[in-house]
GROMACS .gro file of C-alpha atoms in nm:
model
  206
    1MET     CA    1   0.000   0.000   0.000
    2THR     CA    2   0.121   0.350  -0.065
    3ARG     CA    3   0.088   0.634   0.184
    4LEU     CA    4  -0.018   0.947   0.003
    5ILE     CA    5   0.169   1.189   0.228
    6ALA     CA    6   0.514   1.300   0.099
    7PRO     CA    7   0.755   1.130   0.095
    8TRP     CA    8   0.563   0.848  -0.073
    9ILE     CA    9   0.626   0.534   0.129
   10VAL     CA   10   0.503   0.187   0.031
   11ARG     CA   11   0.412  -0.028   0.328
   12CYS     CA   12   0.142  -0.274   0.433
   13CYS     CA   13  -0.096  -0.239   0.720
   14ALA     CA   14  -0.419  -0.400   0.834
   15ALA     CA   15  -0.742  -0.204   0.807
   16GLY     CA   16  -1.017  -0.221   1.063
   17VAL     CA   17  -1.353  -0.357   0.955
   18VAL     CA   18  -1.654  -0.139   1.027
   19ALA     CA   19  -2.018  -0.240   1.016
   20LEU     CA   20  -2.196  -0.246   0.684
   21VAL     CA   21  -2.511  -0.039   0.682
   22ALA     CA   22  -2.775  -0.115   0.423
   23PRO     CA   23  -2.949   0.187   0.271
   24GLY     CA   24  -3.321   0.234   0.298
   25ALA     CA   25  -3.546   0.005   0.098
   26ALA     CA   26  -3.713   0.106  -0.226
   27HIS     CA   27  -3.972  -0.070  -0.434
   28ALA     CA   28  -3.910   0.028  -0.794
   29LEU     CA   29  -3.755  -0.197  -1.056
   30PHE     CA   30  -3.719   0.062  -1.334
   31LYS     CA   31  -3.599   0.421  -1.354
   32VAL     CA   32  -3.744   0.622  -1.642
   33VAL     CA   33  -3.585   0.948  -1.758
   34ALA     CA   34  -3.837   1.132  -1.975
   35PRO     CA   35  -3.732   1.350  -2.271
   36ASP     CA   36  -3.793   1.661  -2.057
   37GLY     CA   37  -3.547   1.530  -1.793
   38SER     CA   38  -3.805   1.431  -1.532
   39VAL     CA   39  -3.739   1.103  -1.349
   40THR     CA   40  -3.995   0.847  -1.235
   41TYR     CA   41  -3.967   0.500  -1.080
   42THR     CA   42  -4.201   0.211  -1.149
   43ASP     CA   43  -4.231  -0.161  -1.080
   44ARG     CA   44  -4.394  -0.222  -1.420
   45PRO     CA   45  -4.186  -0.258  -1.738
   46PRO     CA   46  -4.220   0.080  -1.915
   47SER     CA   47  -4.233   0.125  -2.291
   48SER     CA   48  -3.936   0.281  -2.468
   49ASP     CA   49  -4.144   0.578  -2.584
   50GLN     CA   50  -4.175   0.691  -2.220
   51GLY     CA   51  -3.806   0.781  -2.212
   52ARG     CA   52  -3.469   0.625  -2.129
   53VAL     CA   53  -3.515   0.318  -1.908
   54GLN     CA   54  -3.268   0.183  -1.650
   55ALA     CA   55  -3.305  -0.127  -1.435
   56VAL     CA   56  -3.270  -0.049  -1.064
   57SER     CA   57  -3.249  -0.250  -0.745
   58ARG     CA   58  -3.578  -0.311  -0.563
   59ASP     CA   59  -3.394  -0.260  -0.234
   60THR     CA   60  -3.203   0.060  -0.302
   61GLY     CA   61  -3.338   0.225  -0.616
   62ARG     CA   62  -2.984   0.240  -0.759
   63ALA     CA   63  -2.913   0.163  -1.121
   64THR     CA   64  -2.782  -0.187  -1.184
   65ASP     CA   65  -2.559  -0.334  -1.454
   66PRO     CA   66  -2.776  -0.544  -1.687
   67GLN     CA   67  -2.472  -0.758  -1.777
   68LEU     CA   68  -2.455  -0.902  -1.427
   69PRO     CA   69  -2.651  -1.203  -1.300
   70TYR     CA   70  -2.951  -1.103  -1.090
   71ALA     CA   71  -2.799  -1.213  -0.756
   72LEU     CA   72  -2.480  -1.021  -0.823
   73ARG     CA   73  -2.671  -0.711  -0.934
   74GLN     CA   74  -2.862  -0.709  -0.607
   75VAL     CA   75  -2.558  -0.720  -0.380
   76ALA     CA   76  -2.366  -0.474  -0.601
   77SER     CA   77  -2.655  -0.231  -0.574
   78ARG     CA   78  -2.672  -0.261  -0.194
   79PHE     CA   79  -2.296  -0.247  -0.136
   80PRO     CA   80  -2.119  -0.102  -0.442
   81VAL     CA   81  -1.745  -0.164  -0.454
   82VAL     CA   82  -1.514   0.126  -0.540
   83LEU     CA   83  -1.136   0.091  -0.567
   84TYR     CA   84  -0.937   0.408  -0.496
   85THR     CA   85  -0.594   0.410  -0.660
   86ALA     CA   86  -0.299   0.641  -0.720
   87ALA     CA   87  -0.015   0.643  -0.971
   88GLN     CA   88   0.240   0.589  -0.693
   89CYS     CA   89   0.090   0.254  -0.583
   90ALA     CA   90   0.130   0.072  -0.914
   91GLN     CA   91   0.221  -0.269  -0.770
   92ALA     CA   92  -0.025  -0.277  -0.480
   93CYS     CA   93  -0.304  -0.128  -0.691
   94ASN     CA   94  -0.248  -0.387  -0.964
   95LEU     CA   95  -0.269  -0.661  -0.703
   96GLY     CA   96  -0.595  -0.512  -0.579
   97ARG     CA   97  -0.747  -0.502  -0.927
   98ALA     CA   98  -0.643  -0.861  -0.995
   99HIS     CA   99  -0.788  -0.972  -0.661
  100LEU     CA  100  -1.128  -0.820  -0.735
  101LEU     CA  101  -1.143  -0.972  -1.082
  102ARG     CA  102  -1.035  -1.312  -0.953
  103ARG     CA  103  -1.306  -1.296  -0.684
  104GLY     CA  104  -1.560  -1.184  -0.945
  105ILE     CA  105  -1.638  -0.844  -0.793
  106PRO     CA  106  -1.791  -0.579  -1.021
  107TYR     CA  107  -1.618  -0.257  -0.920
  108SER     CA  108  -1.553   0.097  -1.031
  109GLU     CA  109  -1.225   0.281  -0.987
  110ARG     CA  110  -1.137   0.634  -0.890
  111THR     CA  111  -0.779   0.751  -0.912
  112ALA     CA  112  -0.572   1.038  -0.771
  113LEU     CA  113  -0.321   1.187  -1.013
  114THR     CA  114  -0.300   1.557  -0.936
  115ASP     CA  115  -0.180   1.744  -0.626
  116GLU     CA  116  -0.536   1.861  -0.566
  117GLU     CA  117  -0.665   1.502  -0.574
  118ARG     CA  118  -0.390   1.383  -0.340
  119GLU     CA  119  -0.481   1.657  -0.096
  120ALA     CA  120  -0.847   1.547  -0.110
  121TRP     CA  121  -0.760   1.178  -0.064
  122THR     CA  122  -0.775   1.167   0.317
  123ARG     CA  123  -1.104   1.354   0.326
  124LEU     CA  124  -1.263   1.122   0.070
  125VAL     CA  125  -1.137   0.780   0.184
  126GLY     CA  126  -1.059   0.840   0.551
  127GLY     CA  127  -0.683   0.778   0.542
  128SER     CA  128  -0.364   0.827   0.346
  129GLU     CA  129  -0.301   0.470   0.223
  130ALA     CA  130  -0.345   0.345  -0.131
  131PRO     CA  131  -0.514   0.142  -0.259
  132THR     CA  132  -0.829   0.186  -0.055
  133LEU     CA  133  -1.133  -0.034  -0.108
  134MET     CA  134  -1.482   0.088  -0.030
  135VAL     CA  135  -1.749  -0.182   0.016
  136GLY     CA  136  -2.067   0.015   0.064
  137SER     CA  137  -1.976   0.258   0.343
  138GLN     CA  138  -1.686   0.045   0.472
  139SER     CA  139  -1.334   0.170   0.408
  140LEU     CA  140  -1.044  -0.077   0.384
  141ARG     CA  141  -0.713   0.107   0.357
  142GLY     CA  142  -0.424  -0.079   0.201
  143TYR     CA  143  -0.420  -0.404   0.007
  144VAL     CA  144  -0.487  -0.667   0.273
  145PRO     CA  145  -0.639  -0.969   0.093
  146ALA     CA  146  -0.787  -1.136   0.402
  147ALA     CA  147  -0.959  -0.815   0.516
  148TRP     CA  148  -1.091  -0.748   0.164
  149ASP     CA  149  -1.233  -1.099   0.135
  150GLU     CA  150  -1.396  -1.080   0.477
  151ALA     CA  151  -1.568  -0.749   0.398
  152LEU     CA  152  -1.687  -0.874   0.058
  153SER     CA  153  -1.826  -1.193   0.209
  154VAL     CA  154  -2.007  -1.006   0.487
  155ALA     CA  155  -2.162  -0.780   0.222
  156GLY     CA  156  -2.296  -1.090   0.044
  157TYR     CA  157  -2.064  -1.121  -0.255
  158PRO     CA  158  -2.022  -1.485  -0.363
  159ALA     CA  159  -1.693  -1.661  -0.288
  160ASN     CA  160  -1.663  -1.774  -0.652
  161SER     CA  161  -1.689  -1.549  -0.954
  162LEU     CA  162  -2.027  -1.508  -1.123
  163LEU     CA  163  -1.904  -1.235  -1.357
  164PRO     CA  164  -1.975  -1.292  -1.727
  165ALA     CA  165  -1.660  -1.364  -1.927
  166THR     CA  166  -1.721  -1.044  -2.126
  167TRP     CA  167  -1.744  -0.812  -1.823
  168GLN     CA  168  -1.477  -0.543  -1.803
  169PRO     CA  169  -1.430  -0.288  -1.525
  170PRO     CA  170  -1.511   0.067  -1.635
  171ALA     CA  171  -1.221   0.302  -1.700
  172PRO     CA  172  -1.087   0.481  -1.389
  173VAL     CA  173  -1.228   0.827  -1.328
  174PRO     CA  174  -1.052   1.116  -1.151
  175LEU     CA  175  -1.094   1.140  -0.778
  176ILE     CA  176  -1.223   1.494  -0.826
  177ALA     CA  177  -1.462   1.561  -1.111
  178PRO     CA  178  -1.308   1.804  -1.361
  179ARG     CA  179  -1.450   2.152  -1.354
  180ALA     CA  180  -1.646   2.261  -1.655
  181ALA     CA  181  -1.446   2.491  -1.880
  182ALA     CA  182  -1.559   2.853  -1.887
  183PRO     CA  183  -1.730   2.947  -2.213
  184ALA     CA  184  -1.501   3.130  -2.452
  185ALA     CA  185  -1.559   3.503  -2.482
  186PRO     CA  186  -1.720   3.603  -2.811
  187ALA     CA  187  -1.477   3.740  -3.065
  188LEU     CA  188  -1.488   4.112  -3.130
  189PRO     CA  189  -1.610   4.207  -3.477
  190ALA     CA  190  -1.334   4.295  -3.718
  191ALA     CA  191  -1.279   4.665  -3.772
  192PRO     CA  192  -1.395   4.780  -4.117
  193SER     CA  193  -1.111   4.838  -4.359
  194LEU     CA  194  -1.070   5.193  -4.483
  195PRO     CA  195  -0.975   5.275  -4.840
  196ALA     CA  196  -0.611   5.372  -4.873
  197SER     CA  197  -0.527   5.734  -4.931
  198PRO     CA  198  -0.388   5.800  -5.277
  199ASP     CA  199  -0.074   5.943  -5.111
  200ASP     CA  200  -0.033   5.645  -4.874
  201ASP     CA  201   0.271   5.434  -4.978
  202SER     CA  202   0.272   5.207  -4.666
  203GLY     CA  203   0.079   4.919  -4.828
  204VAL     CA  204   0.099   4.703  -5.137
  205ARG     CA  205  -0.141   4.786  -5.415
  206PHE     CA  206  -0.243   4.537  -5.678
   0.00000   0.00000   0.00000
């Protein structure tokens, strides 16, 4: 694991396991985003002309990945897994990614690359070690395979992979969402050209 406080030091440590807290229950199975941007939830299959349709968990109302088997979608919706990485923890972070794939855990990844993101690391993940694994609201700092497996099992993830062979983790996203660029100022209109004076020899005449 890599500590994100300069100087960068790679070391291993055990992370404490905190209780998993399930979010409040919901009842919808589908999220519908209408053309006007309004969002509704329903337990009846909507038609495509009602808007963009997403499958969601009955327990949490969160969107689920339709590629995943039903049982895996349910636990992933209750306790989503997020891997926090940094460029300086290449070896430990690679081990963490391989561990999750071997266990069959659908996960997303957020990575710290800039000074601003490294400064925000402790506030976001609760410590300075990398990688950090979040299982629901539980934070596991450092790559500690036994602790990771225990937390994943308590959350309800199967011991053996149920991931489809075609599943790929999404590309890492920055720890801090990039700020929207300010709109460019409109260009000033070009000044009208004036006819040259007959006695003006500063330009080229054709």
